[in-house]
mmCIF file of C-alpha atoms and ligand atoms in Angstrom:
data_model
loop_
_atom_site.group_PDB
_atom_site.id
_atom_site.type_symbol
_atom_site.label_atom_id
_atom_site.label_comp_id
_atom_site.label_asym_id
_atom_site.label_seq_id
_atom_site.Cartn_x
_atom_site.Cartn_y
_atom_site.Cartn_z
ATOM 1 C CA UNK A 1 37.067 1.319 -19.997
ATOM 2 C CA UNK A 2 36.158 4.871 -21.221
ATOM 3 C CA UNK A 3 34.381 3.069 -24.238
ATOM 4 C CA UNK A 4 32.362 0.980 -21.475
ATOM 5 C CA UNK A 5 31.380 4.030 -19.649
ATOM 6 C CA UNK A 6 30.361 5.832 -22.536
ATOM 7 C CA UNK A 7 27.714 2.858 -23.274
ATOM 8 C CA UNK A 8 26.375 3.225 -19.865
ATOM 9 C CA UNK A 9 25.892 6.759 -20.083
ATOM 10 C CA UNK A 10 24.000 6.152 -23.154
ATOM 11 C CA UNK A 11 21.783 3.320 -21.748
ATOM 12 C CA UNK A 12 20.792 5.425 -18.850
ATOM 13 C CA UNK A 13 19.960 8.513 -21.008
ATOM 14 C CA UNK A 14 18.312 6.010 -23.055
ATOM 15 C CA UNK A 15 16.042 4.615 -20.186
ATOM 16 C CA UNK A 16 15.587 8.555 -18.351
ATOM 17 C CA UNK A 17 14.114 9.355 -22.153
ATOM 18 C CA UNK A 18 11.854 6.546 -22.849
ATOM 19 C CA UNK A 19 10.554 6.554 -18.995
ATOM 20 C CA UNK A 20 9.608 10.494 -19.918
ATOM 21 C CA UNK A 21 7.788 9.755 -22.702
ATOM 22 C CA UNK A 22 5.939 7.116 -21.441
ATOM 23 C CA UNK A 23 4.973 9.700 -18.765
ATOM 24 C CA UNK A 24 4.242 12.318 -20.893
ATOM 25 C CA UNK A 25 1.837 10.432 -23.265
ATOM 26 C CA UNK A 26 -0.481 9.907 -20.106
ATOM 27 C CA UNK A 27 -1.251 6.934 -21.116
ATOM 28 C CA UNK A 28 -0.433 4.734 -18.319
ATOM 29 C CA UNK A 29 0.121 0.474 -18.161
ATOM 30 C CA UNK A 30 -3.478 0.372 -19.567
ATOM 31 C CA UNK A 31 -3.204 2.252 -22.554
ATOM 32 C CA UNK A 32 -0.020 0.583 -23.371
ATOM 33 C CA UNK A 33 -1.719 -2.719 -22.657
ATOM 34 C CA UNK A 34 -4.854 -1.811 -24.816
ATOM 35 C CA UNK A 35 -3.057 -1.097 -27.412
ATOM 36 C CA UNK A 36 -1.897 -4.552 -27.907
ATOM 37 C CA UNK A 37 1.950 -4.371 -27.808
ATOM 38 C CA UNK A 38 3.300 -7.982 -27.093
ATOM 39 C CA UNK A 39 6.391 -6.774 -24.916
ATOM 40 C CA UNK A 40 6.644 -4.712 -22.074
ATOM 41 C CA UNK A 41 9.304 -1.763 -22.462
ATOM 42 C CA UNK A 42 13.044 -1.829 -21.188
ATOM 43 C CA UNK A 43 12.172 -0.094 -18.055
ATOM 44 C CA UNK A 44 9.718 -1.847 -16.534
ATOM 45 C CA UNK A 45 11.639 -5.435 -16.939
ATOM 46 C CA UNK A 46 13.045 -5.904 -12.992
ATOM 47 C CA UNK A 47 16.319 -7.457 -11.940
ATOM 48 C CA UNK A 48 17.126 -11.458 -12.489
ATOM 49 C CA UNK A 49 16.812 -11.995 -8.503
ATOM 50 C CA UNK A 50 13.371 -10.502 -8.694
ATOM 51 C CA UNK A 51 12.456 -12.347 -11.482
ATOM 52 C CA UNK A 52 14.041 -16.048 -10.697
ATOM 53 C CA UNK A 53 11.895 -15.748 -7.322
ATOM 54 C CA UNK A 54 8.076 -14.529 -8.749
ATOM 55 C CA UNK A 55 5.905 -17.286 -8.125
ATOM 56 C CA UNK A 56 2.215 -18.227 -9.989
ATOM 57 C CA UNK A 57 -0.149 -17.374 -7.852
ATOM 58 C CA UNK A 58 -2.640 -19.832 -5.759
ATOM 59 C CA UNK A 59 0.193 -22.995 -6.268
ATOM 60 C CA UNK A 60 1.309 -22.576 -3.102
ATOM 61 C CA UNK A 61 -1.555 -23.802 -0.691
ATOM 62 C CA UNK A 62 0.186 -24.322 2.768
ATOM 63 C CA UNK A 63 -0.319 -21.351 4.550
ATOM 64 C CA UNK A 64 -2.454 -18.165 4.475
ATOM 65 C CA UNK A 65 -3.010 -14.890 6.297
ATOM 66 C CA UNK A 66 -5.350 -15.352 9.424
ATOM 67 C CA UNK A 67 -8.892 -14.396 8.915
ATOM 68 C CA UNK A 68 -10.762 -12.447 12.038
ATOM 69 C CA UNK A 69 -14.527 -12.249 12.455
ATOM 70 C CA UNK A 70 -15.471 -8.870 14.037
ATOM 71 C CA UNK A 71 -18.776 -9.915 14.560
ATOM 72 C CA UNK A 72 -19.031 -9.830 18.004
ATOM 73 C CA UNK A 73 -16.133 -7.016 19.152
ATOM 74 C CA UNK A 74 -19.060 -5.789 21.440
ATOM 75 C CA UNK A 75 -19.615 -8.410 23.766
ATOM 76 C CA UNK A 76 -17.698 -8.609 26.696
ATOM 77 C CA UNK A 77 -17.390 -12.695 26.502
ATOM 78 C CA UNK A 78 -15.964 -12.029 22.859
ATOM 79 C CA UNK A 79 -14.006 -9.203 22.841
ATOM 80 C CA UNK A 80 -10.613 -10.937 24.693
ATOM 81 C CA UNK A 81 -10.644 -13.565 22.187
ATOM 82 C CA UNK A 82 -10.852 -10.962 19.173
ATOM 83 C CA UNK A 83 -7.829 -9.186 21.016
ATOM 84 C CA UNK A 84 -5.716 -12.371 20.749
ATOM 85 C CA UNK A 85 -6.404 -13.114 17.411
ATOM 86 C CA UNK A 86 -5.640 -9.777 16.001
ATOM 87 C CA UNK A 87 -2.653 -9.385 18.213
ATOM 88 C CA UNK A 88 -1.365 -12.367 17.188
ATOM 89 C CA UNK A 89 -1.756 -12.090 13.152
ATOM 90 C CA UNK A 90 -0.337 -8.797 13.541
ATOM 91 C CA UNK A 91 3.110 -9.821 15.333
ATOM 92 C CA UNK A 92 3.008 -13.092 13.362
ATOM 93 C CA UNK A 93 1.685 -12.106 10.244
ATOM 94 C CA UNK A 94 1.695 -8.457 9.940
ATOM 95 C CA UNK A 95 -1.061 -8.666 7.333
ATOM 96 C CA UNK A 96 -5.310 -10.390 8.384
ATOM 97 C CA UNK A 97 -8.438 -10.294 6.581
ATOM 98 C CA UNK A 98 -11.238 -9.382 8.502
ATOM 99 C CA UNK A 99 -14.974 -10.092 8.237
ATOM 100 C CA UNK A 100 -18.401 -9.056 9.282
ATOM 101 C CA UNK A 101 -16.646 -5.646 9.656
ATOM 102 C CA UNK A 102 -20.239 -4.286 8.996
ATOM 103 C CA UNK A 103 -19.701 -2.600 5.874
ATOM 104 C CA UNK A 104 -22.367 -4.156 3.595
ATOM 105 C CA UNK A 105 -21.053 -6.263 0.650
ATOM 106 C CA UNK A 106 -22.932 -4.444 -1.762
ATOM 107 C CA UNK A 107 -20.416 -1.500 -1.056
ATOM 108 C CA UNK A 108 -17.752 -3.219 -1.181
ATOM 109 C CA UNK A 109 -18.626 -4.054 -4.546
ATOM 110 C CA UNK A 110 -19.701 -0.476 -5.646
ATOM 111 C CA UNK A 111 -16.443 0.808 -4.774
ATOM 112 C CA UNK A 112 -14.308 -1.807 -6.904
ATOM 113 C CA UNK A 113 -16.291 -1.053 -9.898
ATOM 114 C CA UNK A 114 -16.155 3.034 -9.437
ATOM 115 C CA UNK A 115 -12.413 2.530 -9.552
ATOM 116 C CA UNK A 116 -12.974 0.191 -12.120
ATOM 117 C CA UNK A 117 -14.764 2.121 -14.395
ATOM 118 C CA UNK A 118 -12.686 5.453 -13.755
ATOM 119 C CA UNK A 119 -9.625 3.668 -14.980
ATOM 120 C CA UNK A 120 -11.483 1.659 -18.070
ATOM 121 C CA UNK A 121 -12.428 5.340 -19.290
ATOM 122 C CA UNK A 122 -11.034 6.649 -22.756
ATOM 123 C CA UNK A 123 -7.612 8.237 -23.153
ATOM 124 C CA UNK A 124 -9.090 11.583 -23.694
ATOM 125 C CA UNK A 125 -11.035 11.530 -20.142
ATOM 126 C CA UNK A 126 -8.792 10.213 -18.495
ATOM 127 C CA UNK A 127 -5.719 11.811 -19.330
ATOM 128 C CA UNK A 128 -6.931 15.372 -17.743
ATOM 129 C CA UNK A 129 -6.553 14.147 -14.238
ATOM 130 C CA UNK A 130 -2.729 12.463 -15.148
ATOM 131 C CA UNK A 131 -0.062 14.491 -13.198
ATOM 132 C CA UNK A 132 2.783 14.034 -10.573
ATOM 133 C CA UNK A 133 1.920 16.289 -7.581
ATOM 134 C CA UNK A 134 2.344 13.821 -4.524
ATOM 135 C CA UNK A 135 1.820 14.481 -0.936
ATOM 136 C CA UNK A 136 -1.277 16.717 -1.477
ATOM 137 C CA UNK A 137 -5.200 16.673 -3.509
ATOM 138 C CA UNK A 138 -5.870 14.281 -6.725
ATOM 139 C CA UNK A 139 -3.111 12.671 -8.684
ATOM 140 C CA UNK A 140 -3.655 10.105 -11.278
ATOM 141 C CA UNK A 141 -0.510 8.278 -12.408
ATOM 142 C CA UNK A 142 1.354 5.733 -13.870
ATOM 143 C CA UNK A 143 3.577 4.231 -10.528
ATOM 144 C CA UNK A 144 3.451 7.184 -8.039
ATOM 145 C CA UNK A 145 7.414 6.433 -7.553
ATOM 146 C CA UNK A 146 8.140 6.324 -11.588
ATOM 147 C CA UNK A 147 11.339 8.566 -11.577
ATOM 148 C CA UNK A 148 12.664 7.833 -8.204
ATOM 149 C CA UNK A 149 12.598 3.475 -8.991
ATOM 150 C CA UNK A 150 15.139 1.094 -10.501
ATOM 151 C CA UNK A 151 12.287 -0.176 -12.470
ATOM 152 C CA UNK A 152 8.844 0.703 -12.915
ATOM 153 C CA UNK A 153 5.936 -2.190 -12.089
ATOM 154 C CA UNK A 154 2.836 -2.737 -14.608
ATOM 155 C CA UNK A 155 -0.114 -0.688 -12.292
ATOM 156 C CA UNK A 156 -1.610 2.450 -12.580
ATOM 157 C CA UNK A 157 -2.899 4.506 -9.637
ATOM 158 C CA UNK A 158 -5.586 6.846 -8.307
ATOM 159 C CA UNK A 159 -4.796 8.672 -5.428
ATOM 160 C CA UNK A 160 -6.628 11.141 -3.217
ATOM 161 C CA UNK A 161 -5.233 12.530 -0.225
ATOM 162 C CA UNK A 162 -8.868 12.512 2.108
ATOM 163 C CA UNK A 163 -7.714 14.247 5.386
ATOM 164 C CA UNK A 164 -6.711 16.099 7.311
ATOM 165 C CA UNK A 165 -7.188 18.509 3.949
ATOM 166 C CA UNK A 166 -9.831 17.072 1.579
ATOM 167 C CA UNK A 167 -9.572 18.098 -2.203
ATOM 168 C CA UNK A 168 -13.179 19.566 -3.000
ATOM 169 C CA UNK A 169 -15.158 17.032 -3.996
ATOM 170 C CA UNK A 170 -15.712 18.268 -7.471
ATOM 171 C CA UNK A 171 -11.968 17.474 -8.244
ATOM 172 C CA UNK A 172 -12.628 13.766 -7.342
ATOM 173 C CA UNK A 173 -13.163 12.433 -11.124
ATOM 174 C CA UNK A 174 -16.642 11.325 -11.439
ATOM 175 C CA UNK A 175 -16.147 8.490 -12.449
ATOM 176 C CA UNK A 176 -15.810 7.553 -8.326
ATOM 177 C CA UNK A 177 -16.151 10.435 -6.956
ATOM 178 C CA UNK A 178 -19.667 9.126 -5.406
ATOM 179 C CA UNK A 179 -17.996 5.754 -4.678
ATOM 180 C CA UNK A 180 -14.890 7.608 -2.868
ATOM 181 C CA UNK A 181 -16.373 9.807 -0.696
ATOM 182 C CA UNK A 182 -18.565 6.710 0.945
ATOM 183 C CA UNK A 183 -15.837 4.521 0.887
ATOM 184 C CA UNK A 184 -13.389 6.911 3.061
ATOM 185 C CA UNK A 185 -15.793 7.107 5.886
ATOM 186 C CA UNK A 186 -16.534 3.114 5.504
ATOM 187 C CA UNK A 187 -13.147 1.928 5.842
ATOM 188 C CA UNK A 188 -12.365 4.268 8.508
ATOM 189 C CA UNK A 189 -14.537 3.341 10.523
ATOM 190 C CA UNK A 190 -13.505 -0.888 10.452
ATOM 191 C CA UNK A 191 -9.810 0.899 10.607
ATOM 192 C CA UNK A 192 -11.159 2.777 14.072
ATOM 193 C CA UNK A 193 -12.141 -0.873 15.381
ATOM 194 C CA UNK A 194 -9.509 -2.451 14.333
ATOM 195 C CA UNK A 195 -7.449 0.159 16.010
ATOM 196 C CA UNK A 196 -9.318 -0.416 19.041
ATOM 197 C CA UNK A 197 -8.403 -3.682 19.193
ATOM 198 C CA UNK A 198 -4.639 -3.084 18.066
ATOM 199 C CA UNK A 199 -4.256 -0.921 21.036
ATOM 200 C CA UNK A 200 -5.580 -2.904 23.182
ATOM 201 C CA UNK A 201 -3.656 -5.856 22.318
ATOM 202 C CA UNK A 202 -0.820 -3.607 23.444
ATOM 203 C CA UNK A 203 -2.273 -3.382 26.640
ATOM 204 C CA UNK A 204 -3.688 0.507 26.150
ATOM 205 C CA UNK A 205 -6.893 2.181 26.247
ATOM 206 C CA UNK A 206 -8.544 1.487 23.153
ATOM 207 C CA UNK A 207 -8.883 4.955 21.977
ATOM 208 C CA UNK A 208 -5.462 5.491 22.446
ATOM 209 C CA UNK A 209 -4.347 5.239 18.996
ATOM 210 C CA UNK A 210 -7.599 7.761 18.068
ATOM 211 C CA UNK A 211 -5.794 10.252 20.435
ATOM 212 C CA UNK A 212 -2.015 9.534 18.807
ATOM 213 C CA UNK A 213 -4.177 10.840 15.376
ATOM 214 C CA UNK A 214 -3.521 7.121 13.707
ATOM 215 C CA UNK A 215 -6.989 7.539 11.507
ATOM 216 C CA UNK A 216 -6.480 11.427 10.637
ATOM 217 C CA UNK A 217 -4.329 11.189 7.764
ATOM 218 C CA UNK A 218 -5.395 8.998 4.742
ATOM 219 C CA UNK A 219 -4.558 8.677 1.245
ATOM 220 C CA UNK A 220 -6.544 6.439 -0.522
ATOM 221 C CA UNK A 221 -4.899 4.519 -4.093
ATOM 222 C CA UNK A 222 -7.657 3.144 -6.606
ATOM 223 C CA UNK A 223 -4.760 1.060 -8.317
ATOM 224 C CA UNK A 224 -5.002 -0.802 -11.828
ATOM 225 C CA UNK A 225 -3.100 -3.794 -12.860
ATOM 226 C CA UNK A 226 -4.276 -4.556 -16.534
ATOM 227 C CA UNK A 227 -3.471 -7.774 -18.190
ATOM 228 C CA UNK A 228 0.408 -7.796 -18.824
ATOM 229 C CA UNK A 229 1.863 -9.617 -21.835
ATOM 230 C CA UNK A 230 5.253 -10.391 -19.869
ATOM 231 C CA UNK A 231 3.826 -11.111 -16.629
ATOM 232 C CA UNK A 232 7.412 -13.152 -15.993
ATOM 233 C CA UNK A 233 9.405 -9.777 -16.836
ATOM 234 C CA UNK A 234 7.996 -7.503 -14.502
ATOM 235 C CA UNK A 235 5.815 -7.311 -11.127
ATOM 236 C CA UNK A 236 2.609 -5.325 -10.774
ATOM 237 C CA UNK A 237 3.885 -3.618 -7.456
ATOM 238 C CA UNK A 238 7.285 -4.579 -6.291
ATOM 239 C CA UNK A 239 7.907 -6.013 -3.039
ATOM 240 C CA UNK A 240 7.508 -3.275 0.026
ATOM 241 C CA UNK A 241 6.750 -2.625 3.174
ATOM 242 C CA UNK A 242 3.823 0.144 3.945
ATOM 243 C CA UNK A 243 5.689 3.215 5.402
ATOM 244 C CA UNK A 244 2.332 4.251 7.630
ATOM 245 C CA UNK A 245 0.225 2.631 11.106
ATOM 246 C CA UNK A 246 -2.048 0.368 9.120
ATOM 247 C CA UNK A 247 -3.300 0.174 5.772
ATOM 248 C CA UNK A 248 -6.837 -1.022 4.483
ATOM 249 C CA UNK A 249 -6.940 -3.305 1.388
ATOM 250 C CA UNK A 250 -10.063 -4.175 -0.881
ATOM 251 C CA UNK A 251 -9.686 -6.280 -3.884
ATOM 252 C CA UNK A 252 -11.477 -7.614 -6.594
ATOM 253 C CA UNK A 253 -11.626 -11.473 -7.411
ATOM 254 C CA UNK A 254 -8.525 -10.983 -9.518
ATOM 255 C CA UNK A 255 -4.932 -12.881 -7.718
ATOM 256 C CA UNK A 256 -2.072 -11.431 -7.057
ATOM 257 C CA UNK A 257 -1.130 -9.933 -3.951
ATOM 258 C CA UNK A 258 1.131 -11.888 -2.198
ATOM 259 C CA UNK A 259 2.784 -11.454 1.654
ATOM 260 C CA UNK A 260 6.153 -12.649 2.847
ATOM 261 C CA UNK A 261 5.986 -14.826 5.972
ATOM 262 C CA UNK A 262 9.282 -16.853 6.736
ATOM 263 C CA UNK A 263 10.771 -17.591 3.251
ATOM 264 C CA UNK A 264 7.851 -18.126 1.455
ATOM 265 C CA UNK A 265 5.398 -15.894 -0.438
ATOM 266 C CA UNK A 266 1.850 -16.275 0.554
ATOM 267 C CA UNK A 267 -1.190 -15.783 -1.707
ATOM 268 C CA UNK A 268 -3.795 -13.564 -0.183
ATOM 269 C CA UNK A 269 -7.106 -14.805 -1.863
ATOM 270 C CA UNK A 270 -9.662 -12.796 -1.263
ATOM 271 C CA UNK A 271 -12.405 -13.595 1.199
ATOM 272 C CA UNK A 272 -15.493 -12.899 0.199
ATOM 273 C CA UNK A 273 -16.965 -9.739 1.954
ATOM 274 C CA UNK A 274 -13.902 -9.283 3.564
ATOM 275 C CA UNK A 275 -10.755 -6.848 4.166
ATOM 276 C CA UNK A 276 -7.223 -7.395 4.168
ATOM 277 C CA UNK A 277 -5.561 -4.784 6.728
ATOM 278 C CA UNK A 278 -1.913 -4.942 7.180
ATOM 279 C CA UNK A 279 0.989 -3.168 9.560
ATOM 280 C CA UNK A 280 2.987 -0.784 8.373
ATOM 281 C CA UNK A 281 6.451 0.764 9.131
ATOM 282 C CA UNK A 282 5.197 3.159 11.613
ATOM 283 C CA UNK A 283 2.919 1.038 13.501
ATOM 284 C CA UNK A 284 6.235 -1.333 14.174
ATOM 285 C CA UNK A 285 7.838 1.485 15.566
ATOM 286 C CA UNK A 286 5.433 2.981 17.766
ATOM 287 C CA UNK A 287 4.668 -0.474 19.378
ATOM 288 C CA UNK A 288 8.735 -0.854 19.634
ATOM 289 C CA UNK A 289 8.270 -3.725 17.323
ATOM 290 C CA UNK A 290 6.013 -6.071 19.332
ATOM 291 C CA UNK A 291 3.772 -5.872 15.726
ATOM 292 C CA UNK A 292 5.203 -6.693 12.467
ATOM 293 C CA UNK A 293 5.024 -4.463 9.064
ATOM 294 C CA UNK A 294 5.755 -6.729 6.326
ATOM 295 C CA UNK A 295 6.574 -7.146 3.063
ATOM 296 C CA UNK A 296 4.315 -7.380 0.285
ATOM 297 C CA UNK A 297 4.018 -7.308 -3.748
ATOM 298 C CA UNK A 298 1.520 -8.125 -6.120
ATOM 299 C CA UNK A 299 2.326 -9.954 -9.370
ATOM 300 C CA UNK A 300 1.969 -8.778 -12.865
ATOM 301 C CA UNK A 301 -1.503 -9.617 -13.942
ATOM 302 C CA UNK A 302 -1.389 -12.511 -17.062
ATOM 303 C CA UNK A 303 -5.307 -12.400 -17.036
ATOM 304 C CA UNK A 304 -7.401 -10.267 -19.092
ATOM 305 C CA UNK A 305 -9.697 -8.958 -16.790
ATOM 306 C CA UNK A 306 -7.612 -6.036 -14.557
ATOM 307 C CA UNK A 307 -7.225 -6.570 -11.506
ATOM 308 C CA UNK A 308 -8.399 -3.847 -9.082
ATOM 309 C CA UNK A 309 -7.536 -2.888 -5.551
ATOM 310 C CA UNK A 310 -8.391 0.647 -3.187
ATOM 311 C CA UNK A 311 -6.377 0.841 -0.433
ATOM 312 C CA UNK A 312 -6.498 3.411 2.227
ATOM 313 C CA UNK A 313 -3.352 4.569 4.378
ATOM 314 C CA UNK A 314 -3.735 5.834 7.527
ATOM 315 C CA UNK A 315 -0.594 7.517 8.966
ATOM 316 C CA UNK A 316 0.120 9.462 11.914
ATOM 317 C CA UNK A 317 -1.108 13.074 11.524
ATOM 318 C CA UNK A 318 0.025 14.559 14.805
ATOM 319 C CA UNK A 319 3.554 14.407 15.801
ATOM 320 C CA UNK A 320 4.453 14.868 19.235
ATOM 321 C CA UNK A 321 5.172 18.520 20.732
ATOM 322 C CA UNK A 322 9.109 18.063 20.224
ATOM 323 C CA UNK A 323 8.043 17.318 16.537
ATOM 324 C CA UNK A 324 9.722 13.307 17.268
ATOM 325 C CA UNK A 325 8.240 9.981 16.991
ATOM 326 C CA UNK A 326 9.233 6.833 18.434
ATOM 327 C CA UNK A 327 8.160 3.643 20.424
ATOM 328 C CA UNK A 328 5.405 4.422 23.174
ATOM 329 C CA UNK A 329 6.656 5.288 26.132
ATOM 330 C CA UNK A 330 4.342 3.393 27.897
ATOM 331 C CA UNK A 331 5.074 0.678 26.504
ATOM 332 C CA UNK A 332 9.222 0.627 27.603
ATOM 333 C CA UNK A 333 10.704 -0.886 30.624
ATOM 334 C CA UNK A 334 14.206 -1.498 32.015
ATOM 335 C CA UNK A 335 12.769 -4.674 30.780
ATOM 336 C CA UNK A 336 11.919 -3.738 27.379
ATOM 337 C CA UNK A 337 14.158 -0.998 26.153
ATOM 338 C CA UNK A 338 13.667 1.101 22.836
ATOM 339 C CA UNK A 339 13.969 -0.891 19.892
ATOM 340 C CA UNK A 340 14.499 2.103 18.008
ATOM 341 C CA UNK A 341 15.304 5.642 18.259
ATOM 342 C CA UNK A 342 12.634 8.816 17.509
ATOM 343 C CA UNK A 343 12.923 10.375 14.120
ATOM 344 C CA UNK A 344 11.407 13.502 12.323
ATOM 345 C CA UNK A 345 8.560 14.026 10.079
ATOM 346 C CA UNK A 346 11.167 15.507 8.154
ATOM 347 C CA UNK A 347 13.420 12.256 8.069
ATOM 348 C CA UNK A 348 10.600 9.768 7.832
ATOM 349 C CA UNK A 349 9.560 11.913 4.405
ATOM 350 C CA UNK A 350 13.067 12.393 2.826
ATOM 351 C CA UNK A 351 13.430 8.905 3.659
ATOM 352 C CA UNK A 352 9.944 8.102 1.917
ATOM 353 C CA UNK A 353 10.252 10.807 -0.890
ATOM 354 C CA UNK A 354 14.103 10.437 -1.790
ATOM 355 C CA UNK A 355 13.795 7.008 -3.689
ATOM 356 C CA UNK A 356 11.297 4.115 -4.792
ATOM 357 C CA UNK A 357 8.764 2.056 -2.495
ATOM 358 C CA UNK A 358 10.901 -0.515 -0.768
ATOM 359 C CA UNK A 359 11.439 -2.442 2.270
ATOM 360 C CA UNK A 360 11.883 -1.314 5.870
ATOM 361 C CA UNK A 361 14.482 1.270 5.177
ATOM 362 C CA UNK A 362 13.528 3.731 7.857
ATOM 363 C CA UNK A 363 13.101 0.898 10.240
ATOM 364 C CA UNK A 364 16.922 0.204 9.482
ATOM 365 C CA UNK A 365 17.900 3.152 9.652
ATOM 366 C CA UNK A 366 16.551 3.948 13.081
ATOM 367 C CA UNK A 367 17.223 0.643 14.760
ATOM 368 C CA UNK A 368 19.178 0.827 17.923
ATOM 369 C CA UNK A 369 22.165 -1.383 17.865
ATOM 370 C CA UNK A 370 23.561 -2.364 20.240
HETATM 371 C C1 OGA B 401 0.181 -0.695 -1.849
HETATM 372 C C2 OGA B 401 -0.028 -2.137 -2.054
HETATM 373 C C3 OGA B 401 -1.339 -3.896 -2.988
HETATM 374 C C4 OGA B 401 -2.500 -4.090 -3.892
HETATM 375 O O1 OGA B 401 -0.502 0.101 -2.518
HETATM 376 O O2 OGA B 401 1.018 -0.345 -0.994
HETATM 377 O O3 OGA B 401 0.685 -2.907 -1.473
HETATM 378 O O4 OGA B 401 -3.087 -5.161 -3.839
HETATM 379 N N1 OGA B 401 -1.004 -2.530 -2.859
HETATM 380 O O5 OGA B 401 -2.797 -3.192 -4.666
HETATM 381 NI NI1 NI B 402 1.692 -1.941 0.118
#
């Protein structure tokens, strides 16, 4: 027994060490892919249940997420319909691409190589901006949750925090910084529509989830999966659940993500021109679960070419006066009681900072039972 404790002691310094160094070389999935290594290291390879269940991506052609056309959120004669739909993917789906969100394609583009390019820059660039300081400013990083996770996933990660405090713009790399800038205020605006129609399809005044601060605090993640050697050892995000109200998703042409919808994982191809927004934790809550946050991953990529995404978060900046947050009141009834109870900003980040990306847990945690 002592023997066999002794060897997990070991192990686990083992894994602590080699999880530092990787850190500390700055180096990141795509310097350890560029350099040609063949296998992955010991702490990136997942558990067997994770493993036994990845699937290829694009076999599976049954379902997919819904796909909305914003075109016409402006006319009167449209604007029910639009409702509908989004209500609907979002309770039934908790993830929809949407379309003809009028940001022009040619951005879209712009911003996918920016990230691109910032990531594909040499070690010595690129290693001045690597450093852990979450929550706050510029961070560039190898898994934002390295040292908190049971294992780490093959993706590297951009992130600036761009309200309510901005970093100056100078400390955006320049690489993107251009790129950045322009794509905050583009994808905050489609997330202001789509807001719109969100609160709407709750049966609110559309700019009540402006008021309730939904679009004032964003971080936005230029993330990097590079071509992985073990692609069947290790994911290139693991599966999770968004902890904010929505999130904003652009990817390249490169497959990956995938979204849980009854026991199946669903490939979200990308549509061309279009955006994948999804539900997160918070936006469950608030809306005492009437829409769904659900779980997503992306596999780790086995093609050459990286595959890039830049996602936005938008969470809830404001809390209310007693500092809680919780389902809507408007939105409860003898008929429809609280789903779940209000919470902290202070819970909902030590819940958030005190381990790895995961699934629902502050949902759980605050769910009445009764
Ligand atoms: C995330 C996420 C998916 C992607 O950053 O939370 O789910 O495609 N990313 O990068
Ligand atoms: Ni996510």
């Amino acid at each position: 027994m002592k023997m066999a404790a002794k060897n997990i002691d070991a192990t686990l310094y083992d894994r602590v060490k080699q999880v530092k160094e990787f850190d500390e070389s700055k180096m990141g999935v795509k310097g350890l892919s560029d350099s040609g290594i063949t296998s992955i290291p010991q702490f990136f390879i997942h558990d067997p249940q994770t493993l036994s269940d990845l699937k290829p991506p694009y076999k599976n052609t049954t379902t997919t997420i819904p796909t909305i056309d914003l075109s016409h959120i402006n006319s009167a004669a449209h604007r029910p319909k639009i409702i509908d739909q989004m209500k609907s993917a979002a309770k039934n789906f908790g993830f929809f691409q949407v379309t003809n969100h009028g940001v022009p394609v040619s951005v879209l583009g712009e911003t996918v190589n920016a990230v691109k390019a910032f990531h594909e820059q040499p070690h010595e660039v690129k290693s001045k901006y690597y450093k852990r300081e979450e929550g706050k400013g510029v961070m560039y990083a190898s898994n934002n949750d390295l040292y908190r996770t049971t294992a780490a996933s093959w993706h590297d990660s951009l992130q600036v925090w761009m309200s309510p405090e901005r970093p100056e713009v100078e400390e955006i790399p320049e690489a993107c910084r251009e790129e950045v800038v322009a794509w905050d205020l583009h994808a905050t605006k489609v997330a202001e529509d789509v807001m719109e129609l969100l609160s709407e399809g709750l049966g609110l005044e559309g700019r009540r989830f402006k008021e309730l601060t939904f679009s004032d605090k964003r971080a936005l993640l230029g993330h990097c999966y590079p071509y992985c050697p073990q692609p069947d050892r290790t994911v290139g995000i693991r599966a999770h659940t968004d902890p904010g109200i929505i999130t904003v998703l652009l990817q390249n042409h490169v497959p990956g993500l995938q979204v849980r919808h009854g026991n199946e994982w669903l490939d979200v191809k990308p549509v061309p021109g279009g955006l994948i927004i999804n539900v997160g934790d918070l936006l469950q809550i608030i809306s005492n679960g009437e829409y769904t946050s659900v779980q997503h991953r992306v596999l780790a990529n086995p093609w050459k070419e990286a595959r890039i995404s830049v996602v936005i978060f938008f969470n809830l900046s404001k809390w209310r006066e007693d500092g809680y947050c919780g389902p809507l009141p408007e939105l409860l009834s003898p008929e429809k009681p609280p789903v779940y109870r209000d919470f902290t900003a202070q819970e909902f980040l030590g819940n958030f900072y005190g381990k790895g990306i995961d699934t629902k847990s502050l949902i759980e945690k605050i769910t009445i039972k009764n």
